[in-house]
Amino acid sequence: MRVALFVTCLVDMMRPRIGFAAIRLLEAAGCEVVVPETQTCCGQPAFNSGDRASAAKLAKKVIAEFEAHEYIVAPSGSCADQIRNEYPGLLADEPEWHRRALAFCPRVFELTDFLTRVAQPAELPGGFRGSITYHDSCAGLRSLGIKEQPRALLAQLPGVELREMPGAEECCGFGGTFSVKFGEISAAIAEKKCANACTTNADAIVGGDLGCLLNIEGKLRRMGDEKTRVLHVAEVLAGDR
Amino acid sequence: MQIRSMFFKANASAALANPVLQGNLRTSKGKFVDKRRAAVADFEAEGGDFEAMRAAAAEVRNLVLKDLDLWLEKFESAATARGATVLWAKDGEEICRHVVDIARRHSVRKAVKSKSMLSEEAGLNQALEASNVQPVETDLGEYILQINDNEPPSHIIAPVIHKSLDEVADLFEKTHRKPRKTEIPELTREAREALRAHFLDADMGISGGNFLVAETGSVALVTNEGNGRMVTTLPRVHVVVTGIEKVIPTLEDLSLLLRVLIRSATGQHISNYVSLLTGVKRPDEHDGPEHLYYILVDNGRADLVGSQFQDMLRCIRCGACMNHCPVYQTIGGHAYGWVYPGPMGSVLTPLYNGLDKAIDLPHAATLCNQCGVVCPVKIPLPELLRKLREQQVEKNLRPWLERVAIKGWAWVAGKPKLYALGTWFGVRYLNWLAGGKNRIGVLGAAPEWTLGRDFPAPEGKTFRELYSTRRR
Ligand code: SF4
């Protein structure tokens, strides 16, 4: 099975190891992974800021770069949702592009969703030992139905103890550009998320979207918590460095 | 009501810095959410399908909006046949003019009111006072606000949710000049005593309306305190002020909508009172008003019909979207600066008052969609907020720096080589800022981020660089 990895712009810049972890996981599931070199961003910041024209341009770019591949996988529910669910509407006025979007979008998956529903690896490379609590990121949870997928995968690792936090499905306050437009509100929401997560005393807070994780990590550190780790689910599943 | 939405950001900062408000928000947080969840679970345990009911409720509302004028005409003729007078108001000013005229015609000196958000939109109380009619709010929450120097509500169904018991106790002691009470039942009793006299000598009752039933010409009122009953039956004159979008076809539809509305709002299976009021007092009846007026208000609603925002008119004012909104729950309702707070308010305020009057509101959301998945009539609130953002961009209403930043980012992202170069520099710059630590305390490029949290440092190199060197 040939899979093209959509790295996402945040992983590209901030946490390349998540991209490599995703590759390891996909390969462990027997996929042949390609990483189209010219990829950049899915266009979500422009889309959510109301700049539809820019978002549509980037949508076309992503489709052109990736449509030759059987499956497209992103280690982010938010980017996968943007591509899978928003591209067709974004290109609705251009019949040819709309047709291409409709053919392309159903093949785009979030990583844990792809691993559980399509690739189904018999064994995972990860050997993480410790307790974790899982933050359900909004777009993945509410637009793609990602809830059990990461938990099912984590359950395959014998060393992982999952401790659910209260309000796991509540927004962490990141919200993309919201986090830099309304920094104070965003950080205040993050504080509640951190407080909820910390009630579990877990060794690590784990999630599937780097935006949320940077938000949570940034807040935890500012609150003086130096020990709780904040990890992407791919890092946990693919092995702790 | 004066609109203060352009000060959203400053209002929000003040709310975050207000320890009393923050304490009250913490106390109230989650109560409505838990109750709604339990009500939905009960409903499903009894074999109901809540999702199917939401879909059906949305469909009824859509059906009405498709032919809104026809349903309104139907309502008008049914209501008129039962002795009511139907008046139309295009804006707040016209609402006030109608009500003041009616008051004059019937020599009204005192009007008791049950909750009506539209009278908030119109600033009706001030208009009545100016015409020597004393308005008395009788919904407990609205009463508290009125005696607190006409403070605006902070929630559409729980207008004083931002207040603590202590604050209310202080206010009652000061206003009623009686020994301070601290228990809710005692406070309620004291308010009742104060209100009873008003009910008895009011000449006019003013209420809102949850639904207008076209087939019977009735108005349905959903309340928990019973004050709605008194307001609509004791005085000689009853005036209903409500929006034109509140009409629904039949009583059958009413029963469906009540089931979703009440569970979504308070988590009750049914509210303490549901009143269905039809026509004036008939000769063989003992109570009810001699004169009944409907003031059906446009105030921006008709323009939404057929527009890309028509979905918003389905709203049945349950408040679930704000109860589930992380932003509302963190800053409270006053920060939004007008009658309607939370996600529905962030859509309605700019639509009813002008995009430029509420420039921040469509952006004051993380687009988490916690609202959209609970809305009983399936309004895609995040999508509507995004559409408002698009209109702001089209009309050049956003700050230029933001426009340049977004356009610039998108432009660079369209040019892979330039993008690779930009990110190469970007991560090195961030690492330099971090100065060997794993975080950045002050981020010049996005100062808002680091107001209340650190920015984690990047790993060091971009994925792109590492991948091209590691590739087998
Ligand atoms: S938008 Fe939906 S959830 Fe919000 S008040 Fe209206 S009906 Fe209720």
Coordinates of C-alpha atoms and ligand atoms in Angstrom, one line a residue, chain B residues 156 312 314-322 344 371 374-379 381, ligand 1:
Chain B
I156 CA -30.0 34.4 27.2
M312 CA -29.1 31.3 11.9
R314 CA -33.5 28.5 13.0
C315 CA -32.2 29.5 16.4
I316 CA -34.7 28.8 19.2
R317 CA -32.7 30.6 21.9
C318 CA -31.8 27.6 24.1
G319 CA -28.4 28.9 25.2
A320 CA -26.7 25.5 24.7
C321 CA -24.1 27.0 22.4
M322 CA -22.8 29.4 25.1
M344 CA -25.0 32.6 18.5
C371 CA -21.6 24.6 20.0
V374 CA -25.2 20.5 20.6
C375 CA -27.3 23.1 18.9
P376 CA -30.9 21.6 18.9
V377 CA -31.6 22.9 15.4
K378 CA -28.2 22.0 14.0
I379 CA -27.0 25.5 13.2
L381 CA -22.2 28.1 14.0
Ligands
SF4_1 S1 -27.7 28.8 18.1 FE1 -28.5 26.8 18.6 S2 -27.6 26.3 20.6 FE2 -27.3 28.5 20.3 S3 -29.1 29.4 21.3 FE3 -29.7 29.1 19.2 S4 -30.7 27.1 19.1 FE4 -29.6 27.2 21.0

